[in-house]
Structure formats: structure tokens, C-alpha cells
Amino acid sequence: MEITFKKVHTTKDLVISAILVAAGIGLYFLNAGLGLLLAVSGLLMLIFYKAGYKCQGENILLKKYAMDIPRTCRDSIKEFLEGKNVEPKICKDDNGAVVRLEVYCNAARSVAYAQLFDFENYAYVPLSGIVELRGPRADNLIRKLRGTN
């Protein structure tokens, strides 16, 4: 089964859009052009801006982390995603960032979906498939991403 993600609205997206529309309506009575611009931008945000993700077939709201990491960290992350009992090493050095790690996660539910990419010929090539992590393994990866080793 192939894992696919769909962009969805978060509560924060909806609240910001509603505030912009309401501010635009209120501002319309003071400055019609500016109020209309603000209200239309709020409506456009409501239509197009979606910051959350959901895995197809599940009802868990996920947040996306994407980071470039040095090649020295590649082997530990790859082994971790393959299911080996190793500690994933995520360092943020600036020398030679040629591996990309994309993680869709929800820390409250201890769920993470991760994929590793290698940079070859000016493009990111998948080094692993999308791997589903749950429980302590997902918590470990999410903690490393947030920088609270």
C-alpha cells in the first residue's frame, strides 16, 4: 500500500483567515479599498492556504518537517528507518548538506512518516520509501527533529 498525503486546513489556518475577513469587513467602513483587499486576501487564504497534512486513510493531523542534513548523518538515519536498533543522528552542521529528511508527524499521537532523499545530479533522489513510525520510535525521531535530544 502506497502512503500518500493530502494537504488540509488546520484550526490555525481557519482562525487567521476568519480574522482577516472580519478585519477587512470592519475596515471597509473606514477605507473601502483597503478593507476589500484585506477581506479578499482572507478569502483567498481560506481557499488556498493549507498548512496541515493527513495520511490517506487516517484521520490524524500531521505537521511536515523538511531539513537538509550532512552526509555524515545519512547512515544512522537510514538504518533507523530500516528498523535497526540505532540512535538516529541528526546534526545541523553547514558543511555539505546533501541529504534531505522529510518527516510528517504528530507528537501527541506518537506517529511519524519519514523519507530520506539523497542529492544527486542537482535533484533529490529517494533513498528510502516512506516509513511509518509509531510509539517510542516516532517519539525519538520527533524529539531529534525538534532539537531536544
Short mmCIF file of N, CA and C in Angstrom, two decimals:
data_model
loop_
_atom_site.label_atom_id
_atom_site.label_comp_id
_atom_site.label_asym_id
_atom_site.label_seq_id
_atom_site.Cartn_x
_atom_site.Cartn_y
_atom_site.Cartn_z
N MET A 1 0.83 -1.17 0.00
CA MET A 1 0.00 0.00 0.00
C MET A 1 0.88 1.26 0.00
N GLU A 2 0.65 2.13 -0.95
CA GLU A 2 1.43 3.35 -1.06
C GLU A 2 0.88 4.41 -0.11
N ILE A 3 1.78 5.06 0.59
CA ILE A 3 1.38 6.10 1.54
C ILE A 3 1.38 7.44 0.81
N THR A 4 0.23 8.12 0.82
CA THR A 4 0.12 9.44 0.20
C THR A 4 -0.45 10.43 1.21
N PHE A 5 -0.10 11.69 1.03
CA PHE A 5 -0.52 12.73 1.95
C PHE A 5 -1.36 13.76 1.23
N LYS A 6 -2.33 14.31 1.95
CA LYS A 6 -3.23 15.32 1.41
C LYS A 6 -3.10 16.57 2.29
N LYS A 7 -2.98 17.74 1.66
CA LYS A 7 -2.92 18.99 2.41
C LYS A 7 -4.32 19.33 2.93
N VAL A 8 -4.39 19.73 4.21
CA VAL A 8 -5.67 20.08 4.84
C VAL A 8 -5.51 21.35 5.66
N HIS A 9 -6.65 21.96 5.99
CA HIS A 9 -6.65 23.14 6.86
C HIS A 9 -6.41 22.73 8.30
N THR A 10 -5.68 23.55 9.01
CA THR A 10 -5.57 23.40 10.45
C THR A 10 -6.49 24.44 11.10
N THR A 11 -6.71 24.33 12.37
CA THR A 11 -7.54 25.29 13.10
C THR A 11 -6.92 26.68 13.00
N LYS A 12 -5.60 26.73 13.08
CA LYS A 12 -4.89 27.99 13.00
C LYS A 12 -5.13 28.67 11.64
N ASP A 13 -5.12 27.90 10.56
CA ASP A 13 -5.39 28.45 9.22
C ASP A 13 -6.77 29.08 9.15
N LEU A 14 -7.76 28.38 9.68
CA LEU A 14 -9.13 28.86 9.64
C LEU A 14 -9.32 30.12 10.49
N VAL A 15 -8.68 30.15 11.65
CA VAL A 15 -8.80 31.32 12.53
C VAL A 15 -8.16 32.55 11.88
N ILE A 16 -6.98 32.38 11.31
CA ILE A 16 -6.30 33.52 10.67
C ILE A 16 -7.12 34.04 9.49
N SER A 17 -7.66 33.13 8.69
CA SER A 17 -8.49 33.55 7.56
C SER A 17 -9.73 34.29 8.03
N ALA A 18 -10.38 33.79 9.08
CA ALA A 18 -11.58 34.44 9.61
C ALA A 18 -11.26 35.82 10.17
N ILE A 19 -10.13 35.96 10.83
CA ILE A 19 -9.72 37.26 11.38
C ILE A 19 -9.47 38.26 10.24
N LEU A 20 -8.81 37.82 9.18
CA LEU A 20 -8.56 38.70 8.04
C LEU A 20 -9.86 39.14 7.37
N VAL A 21 -10.78 38.22 7.20
CA VAL A 21 -12.07 38.57 6.59
C VAL A 21 -12.82 39.55 7.49
N ALA A 22 -12.88 39.28 8.78
CA ALA A 22 -13.59 40.17 9.71
C ALA A 22 -12.92 41.54 9.77
N ALA A 23 -11.60 41.57 9.79
CA ALA A 23 -10.89 42.86 9.80
C ALA A 23 -11.14 43.62 8.50
N GLY A 24 -11.19 42.90 7.39
CA GLY A 24 -11.48 43.54 6.11
C GLY A 24 -12.87 44.14 6.07
N ILE A 25 -13.83 43.42 6.62
CA ILE A 25 -15.21 43.93 6.66
C ILE A 25 -15.29 45.17 7.55
N GLY A 26 -14.63 45.11 8.70
CA GLY A 26 -14.63 46.26 9.60
C GLY A 26 -13.90 47.45 9.01
N LEU A 27 -12.81 47.21 8.33
CA LEU A 27 -12.02 48.27 7.72
C LEU A 27 -12.70 48.86 6.49
N TYR A 28 -13.61 48.11 5.92
CA TYR A 28 -14.32 48.58 4.72
C TYR A 28 -15.06 49.89 4.97
N PHE A 29 -15.56 50.06 6.19
CA PHE A 29 -16.32 51.27 6.52
C PHE A 29 -15.41 52.48 6.72
N LEU A 30 -14.11 52.26 6.96
CA LEU A 30 -13.17 53.37 7.08
C LEU A 30 -12.46 53.65 5.76
N ASN A 31 -12.01 52.59 5.10
CA ASN A 31 -11.30 52.71 3.83
C ASN A 31 -11.75 51.54 2.96
N ALA A 32 -12.59 51.81 2.01
CA ALA A 32 -13.22 50.73 1.22
C ALA A 32 -12.21 49.89 0.47
N GLY A 33 -11.24 50.52 -0.15
CA GLY A 33 -10.25 49.77 -0.94
C GLY A 33 -9.41 48.84 -0.09
N LEU A 34 -8.91 49.36 1.03
CA LEU A 34 -8.08 48.56 1.93
C LEU A 34 -8.89 47.45 2.59
N GLY A 35 -10.11 47.76 2.98
CA GLY A 35 -10.98 46.75 3.58
C GLY A 35 -11.30 45.62 2.63
N LEU A 36 -11.59 46.00 1.39
CA LEU A 36 -11.88 44.99 0.37
C LEU A 36 -10.66 44.11 0.09
N LEU A 37 -9.48 44.75 0.03
CA LEU A 37 -8.24 44.00 -0.19
C LEU A 37 -8.00 42.99 0.93
N LEU A 38 -8.19 43.41 2.16
CA LEU A 38 -7.98 42.54 3.31
C LEU A 38 -8.99 41.39 3.34
N ALA A 39 -10.24 41.69 3.05
CA ALA A 39 -11.28 40.65 3.04
C ALA A 39 -11.03 39.63 1.93
N VAL A 40 -10.65 40.11 0.76
CA VAL A 40 -10.37 39.19 -0.36
C VAL A 40 -9.14 38.34 -0.06
N SER A 41 -8.12 38.94 0.55
CA SER A 41 -6.93 38.14 0.89
C SER A 41 -7.27 37.08 1.94
N GLY A 42 -8.16 37.40 2.87
CA GLY A 42 -8.62 36.40 3.85
C GLY A 42 -9.37 35.26 3.18
N LEU A 43 -10.21 35.59 2.20
CA LEU A 43 -10.94 34.54 1.46
C LEU A 43 -9.99 33.69 0.63
N LEU A 44 -9.00 34.33 0.01
CA LEU A 44 -8.01 33.56 -0.76
C LEU A 44 -7.20 32.63 0.13
N MET A 45 -6.86 33.11 1.33
CA MET A 45 -6.16 32.24 2.29
C MET A 45 -7.03 31.05 2.68
N LEU A 46 -8.32 31.31 2.84
CA LEU A 46 -9.24 30.23 3.19
C LEU A 46 -9.28 29.16 2.10
N ILE A 47 -9.17 29.60 0.87
CA ILE A 47 -9.23 28.65 -0.25
C ILE A 47 -7.90 27.93 -0.46
N PHE A 48 -6.80 28.67 -0.45
CA PHE A 48 -5.53 28.11 -0.91
C PHE A 48 -4.54 27.71 0.18
N TYR A 49 -4.54 28.35 1.33
CA TYR A 49 -3.52 28.09 2.33
C TYR A 49 -3.91 26.92 3.22
N LYS A 50 -3.15 25.87 3.15
CA LYS A 50 -3.37 24.68 3.96
C LYS A 50 -2.03 24.25 4.53
N ALA A 51 -1.87 24.33 5.84
CA ALA A 51 -0.58 24.04 6.47
C ALA A 51 -0.49 22.63 7.03
N GLY A 52 -1.59 21.91 7.15
CA GLY A 52 -1.58 20.58 7.72
C GLY A 52 -1.59 19.50 6.66
N TYR A 53 -1.31 18.28 7.09
CA TYR A 53 -1.32 17.12 6.19
C TYR A 53 -2.07 15.99 6.87
N LYS A 54 -2.71 15.16 6.06
CA LYS A 54 -3.33 13.93 6.56
C LYS A 54 -2.90 12.79 5.65
N CYS A 55 -2.59 11.67 6.28
CA CYS A 55 -2.26 10.47 5.52
C CYS A 55 -3.57 9.89 5.01
N GLN A 56 -3.56 9.47 3.77
CA GLN A 56 -4.78 8.94 3.18
C GLN A 56 -5.21 7.69 3.94
N GLY A 57 -6.45 7.68 4.40
CA GLY A 57 -6.99 6.54 5.13
C GLY A 57 -6.94 6.71 6.64
N GLU A 58 -6.29 7.78 7.13
CA GLU A 58 -6.23 8.04 8.57
C GLU A 58 -6.75 9.43 8.85
N ASN A 59 -7.14 9.67 10.08
CA ASN A 59 -7.70 10.96 10.46
C ASN A 59 -6.81 11.66 11.48
N ILE A 60 -5.50 11.62 11.27
CA ILE A 60 -4.54 12.24 12.17
C ILE A 60 -3.93 13.44 11.46
N LEU A 61 -3.99 14.62 12.09
CA LEU A 61 -3.41 15.82 11.52
C LEU A 61 -1.90 15.79 11.73
N LEU A 62 -1.15 15.96 10.65
CA LEU A 62 0.31 15.87 10.68
C LEU A 62 0.94 17.20 10.33
N LYS A 63 2.14 17.42 10.85
CA LYS A 63 2.94 18.59 10.53
C LYS A 63 4.17 18.13 9.77
N LYS A 64 4.59 18.90 8.77
CA LYS A 64 5.72 18.49 7.94
C LYS A 64 6.99 19.20 8.39
N TYR A 65 8.05 18.40 8.58
CA TYR A 65 9.39 18.91 8.82
C TYR A 65 10.24 18.45 7.64
N ALA A 66 10.97 19.37 7.04
CA ALA A 66 11.88 19.03 5.96
C ALA A 66 13.21 19.73 6.25
N MET A 67 14.27 18.96 6.29
CA MET A 67 15.56 19.57 6.60
C MET A 67 16.68 18.91 5.81
N ASP A 68 17.66 19.73 5.45
CA ASP A 68 18.86 19.25 4.79
C ASP A 68 19.89 18.97 5.87
N ILE A 69 20.47 17.79 5.81
CA ILE A 69 21.44 17.39 6.82
C ILE A 69 22.72 16.92 6.14
N PRO A 70 23.84 16.92 6.85
CA PRO A 70 25.10 16.48 6.25
C PRO A 70 25.09 14.99 5.93
N ARG A 71 25.91 14.62 4.99
CA ARG A 71 26.01 13.21 4.57
C ARG A 71 26.50 12.32 5.71
N THR A 72 27.20 12.89 6.69
CA THR A 72 27.70 12.09 7.81
C THR A 72 26.58 11.49 8.65
N CYS A 73 25.41 12.09 8.61
CA CYS A 73 24.26 11.59 9.39
C CYS A 73 23.43 10.58 8.61
N ARG A 74 23.70 10.43 7.33
CA ARG A 74 22.86 9.62 6.45
C ARG A 74 22.74 8.16 6.89
N ASP A 75 23.86 7.53 7.23
CA ASP A 75 23.82 6.10 7.55
C ASP A 75 23.01 5.79 8.80
N SER A 76 23.15 6.63 9.84
CA SER A 76 22.40 6.35 11.07
C SER A 76 20.90 6.53 10.85
N ILE A 77 20.52 7.52 10.07
CA ILE A 77 19.09 7.73 9.81
C ILE A 77 18.54 6.62 8.92
N LYS A 78 19.32 6.23 7.92
CA LYS A 78 18.87 5.16 7.02
C LYS A 78 18.68 3.85 7.79
N GLU A 79 19.62 3.52 8.66
CA GLU A 79 19.48 2.30 9.46
C GLU A 79 18.30 2.40 10.42
N PHE A 80 18.07 3.57 10.99
CA PHE A 80 16.93 3.77 11.88
C PHE A 80 15.62 3.55 11.13
N LEU A 81 15.52 4.08 9.91
CA LEU A 81 14.31 3.91 9.12
C LEU A 81 14.14 2.48 8.63
N GLU A 82 15.23 1.74 8.49
CA GLU A 82 15.14 0.33 8.09
C GLU A 82 14.70 -0.56 9.25
N GLY A 83 14.63 -0.01 10.46
CA GLY A 83 14.14 -0.77 11.61
C GLY A 83 15.22 -1.28 12.53
N LYS A 84 16.47 -0.95 12.27
CA LYS A 84 17.56 -1.38 13.15
C LYS A 84 17.53 -0.58 14.44
N ASN A 85 18.08 -1.15 15.48
CA ASN A 85 18.06 -0.53 16.79
C ASN A 85 19.27 0.40 16.94
N VAL A 86 19.25 1.52 16.23
CA VAL A 86 20.31 2.52 16.32
C VAL A 86 19.67 3.87 16.66
N GLU A 87 20.47 4.74 17.20
CA GLU A 87 20.01 6.08 17.54
C GLU A 87 20.18 6.97 16.31
N PRO A 88 19.11 7.60 15.81
CA PRO A 88 19.28 8.47 14.64
C PRO A 88 20.08 9.71 15.00
N LYS A 89 21.07 10.00 14.19
CA LYS A 89 21.93 11.15 14.42
C LYS A 89 21.50 12.26 13.47
N ILE A 90 20.98 13.34 14.03
CA ILE A 90 20.56 14.48 13.22
C ILE A 90 21.36 15.69 13.70
N CYS A 91 22.39 16.03 12.93
CA CYS A 91 23.20 17.19 13.27
C CYS A 91 22.93 18.30 12.26
N LYS A 92 23.13 19.51 12.69
CA LYS A 92 22.78 20.64 11.85
C LYS A 92 24.03 21.40 11.42
N ASP A 93 25.08 20.69 11.05
CA ASP A 93 26.29 21.33 10.54
C ASP A 93 26.01 21.91 9.17
N ASP A 94 26.76 22.91 8.80
CA ASP A 94 26.54 23.54 7.50
C ASP A 94 27.48 23.02 6.42
N ASN A 95 28.30 22.04 6.74
CA ASN A 95 29.27 21.57 5.75
C ASN A 95 28.71 20.38 4.97
N GLY A 96 28.37 20.60 3.73
CA GLY A 96 27.96 19.52 2.85
C GLY A 96 26.58 18.97 3.10
N ALA A 97 25.58 19.81 3.19
CA ALA A 97 24.22 19.34 3.40
C ALA A 97 23.68 18.77 2.10
N VAL A 98 23.78 17.46 1.94
CA VAL A 98 23.38 16.84 0.67
C VAL A 98 22.37 15.71 0.88
N VAL A 99 21.81 15.59 2.05
CA VAL A 99 20.79 14.58 2.32
C VAL A 99 19.57 15.33 2.87
N ARG A 100 18.41 14.97 2.38
CA ARG A 100 17.18 15.63 2.83
C ARG A 100 16.31 14.63 3.58
N LEU A 101 15.83 15.05 4.73
CA LEU A 101 14.94 14.23 5.54
C LEU A 101 13.60 14.93 5.60
N GLU A 102 12.54 14.25 5.17
CA GLU A 102 11.19 14.78 5.24
C GLU A 102 10.39 13.91 6.20
N VAL A 103 9.78 14.55 7.18
CA VAL A 103 9.02 13.84 8.21
C VAL A 103 7.66 14.50 8.38
N TYR A 104 6.61 13.71 8.29
CA TYR A 104 5.25 14.15 8.60
C TYR A 104 4.93 13.53 9.95
N CYS A 105 4.62 14.35 10.96
CA CYS A 105 4.47 13.78 12.29
C CYS A 105 3.39 14.47 13.11
N ASN A 106 2.95 13.76 14.15
CA ASN A 106 2.05 14.26 15.16
C ASN A 106 2.60 13.78 16.49
N ALA A 107 3.16 14.70 17.27
CA ALA A 107 3.82 14.33 18.52
C ALA A 107 2.82 13.84 19.56
N ALA A 108 1.62 14.40 19.58
CA ALA A 108 0.63 13.99 20.58
C ALA A 108 0.18 12.55 20.39
N ARG A 109 0.12 12.10 19.16
CA ARG A 109 -0.32 10.73 18.86
C ARG A 109 0.85 9.76 18.66
N SER A 110 2.09 10.25 18.74
CA SER A 110 3.30 9.43 18.53
C SER A 110 3.28 8.72 17.19
N VAL A 111 3.06 9.50 16.14
CA VAL A 111 3.03 8.97 14.77
C VAL A 111 3.96 9.81 13.91
N ALA A 112 4.75 9.14 13.09
CA ALA A 112 5.63 9.85 12.16
C ALA A 112 5.78 9.03 10.89
N TYR A 113 5.85 9.73 9.79
CA TYR A 113 6.13 9.13 8.49
C TYR A 113 7.39 9.82 7.97
N ALA A 114 8.42 9.07 7.68
CA ALA A 114 9.70 9.68 7.30
C ALA A 114 10.19 9.11 5.98
N GLN A 115 10.90 9.95 5.23
CA GLN A 115 11.53 9.54 3.98
C GLN A 115 12.85 10.27 3.85
N LEU A 116 13.85 9.56 3.37
CA LEU A 116 15.19 10.10 3.22
C LEU A 116 15.51 10.24 1.74
N PHE A 117 16.10 11.38 1.36
CA PHE A 117 16.47 11.64 -0.02
C PHE A 117 17.96 11.92 -0.10
N ASP A 118 18.57 11.53 -1.21
CA ASP A 118 19.98 11.81 -1.48
C ASP A 118 20.04 12.83 -2.61
N PHE A 119 21.01 13.74 -2.56
CA PHE A 119 21.14 14.76 -3.59
C PHE A 119 22.13 14.29 -4.64
N GLU A 120 21.62 14.01 -5.83
CA GLU A 120 22.45 13.55 -6.95
C GLU A 120 22.03 14.28 -8.22
N ASN A 121 22.98 14.72 -8.99
CA ASN A 121 22.74 15.38 -10.27
C ASN A 121 21.72 16.51 -10.14
N TYR A 122 21.91 17.34 -9.13
CA TYR A 122 21.08 18.52 -8.89
C TYR A 122 19.60 18.20 -8.66
N ALA A 123 19.32 17.04 -8.11
CA ALA A 123 17.94 16.66 -7.79
C ALA A 123 17.97 15.72 -6.58
N TYR A 124 16.87 15.72 -5.82
CA TYR A 124 16.75 14.81 -4.69
C TYR A 124 16.17 13.49 -5.18
N VAL A 125 16.91 12.41 -4.92
CA VAL A 125 16.51 11.06 -5.32
C VAL A 125 16.12 10.30 -4.06
N PRO A 126 14.95 9.65 -4.03
CA PRO A 126 14.56 8.91 -2.82
C PRO A 126 15.56 7.82 -2.46
N LEU A 127 16.04 7.86 -1.23
CA LEU A 127 16.98 6.86 -0.73
C LEU A 127 16.22 5.76 0.01
N SER A 128 15.04 6.10 0.50
CA SER A 128 14.18 5.13 1.18
C SER A 128 12.74 5.45 0.81
N GLY A 129 11.88 4.49 1.02
CA GLY A 129 10.46 4.74 0.84
C GLY A 129 9.93 5.48 2.05
N ILE A 130 8.65 5.80 2.05
CA ILE A 130 8.04 6.43 3.21
C ILE A 130 7.84 5.37 4.27
N VAL A 131 8.43 5.61 5.44
CA VAL A 131 8.41 4.64 6.53
C VAL A 131 7.49 5.15 7.63
N GLU A 132 6.58 4.32 8.08
CA GLU A 132 5.66 4.68 9.17
C GLU A 132 6.29 4.28 10.50
N LEU A 133 6.35 5.24 11.42
CA LEU A 133 6.89 5.00 12.75
C LEU A 133 5.81 5.33 13.77
N ARG A 134 5.67 4.49 14.77
CA ARG A 134 4.69 4.71 15.83
C ARG A 134 5.34 4.44 17.18
N GLY A 135 4.79 5.06 18.20
CA GLY A 135 5.24 4.81 19.56
C GLY A 135 6.59 5.44 19.87
N PRO A 136 7.42 4.72 20.63
CA PRO A 136 8.70 5.29 21.07
C PRO A 136 9.66 5.64 19.92
N ARG A 137 9.59 4.87 18.83
CA ARG A 137 10.48 5.17 17.69
C ARG A 137 10.08 6.51 17.06
N ALA A 138 8.80 6.77 16.95
CA ALA A 138 8.34 8.05 16.42
C ALA A 138 8.69 9.19 17.38
N ASP A 139 8.49 8.96 18.67
CA ASP A 139 8.83 9.98 19.66
C ASP A 139 10.31 10.32 19.61
N ASN A 140 11.15 9.32 19.44
CA ASN A 140 12.59 9.52 19.37
C ASN A 140 12.95 10.41 18.18
N LEU A 141 12.39 10.12 17.02
CA LEU A 141 12.68 10.90 15.82
C LEU A 141 12.14 12.33 15.96
N ILE A 142 10.95 12.49 16.48
CA ILE A 142 10.35 13.83 16.64
C ILE A 142 11.18 14.65 17.62
N ARG A 143 11.64 14.04 18.69
CA ARG A 143 12.48 14.73 19.66
C ARG A 143 13.79 15.19 19.02
N LYS A 144 14.37 14.35 18.17
CA LYS A 144 15.60 14.72 17.47
C LYS A 144 15.36 15.88 16.50
N LEU A 145 14.22 15.87 15.82
CA LEU A 145 13.91 16.94 14.87
C LEU A 145 13.75 18.28 15.57
N ARG A 146 13.15 18.25 16.73
CA ARG A 146 12.93 19.50 17.48
C ARG A 146 14.19 19.97 18.19
N GLY A 147 15.20 19.13 18.23
CA GLY A 147 16.47 19.53 18.82
C GLY A 147 16.58 19.33 20.31
N THR A 148 15.66 18.56 20.90
CA THR A 148 15.73 18.28 22.34
C THR A 148 16.19 16.85 22.55
N ASN A 149 17.39 16.58 22.15
CA ASN A 149 17.95 15.23 22.23
C ASN A 149 17.59 14.63 23.53
#
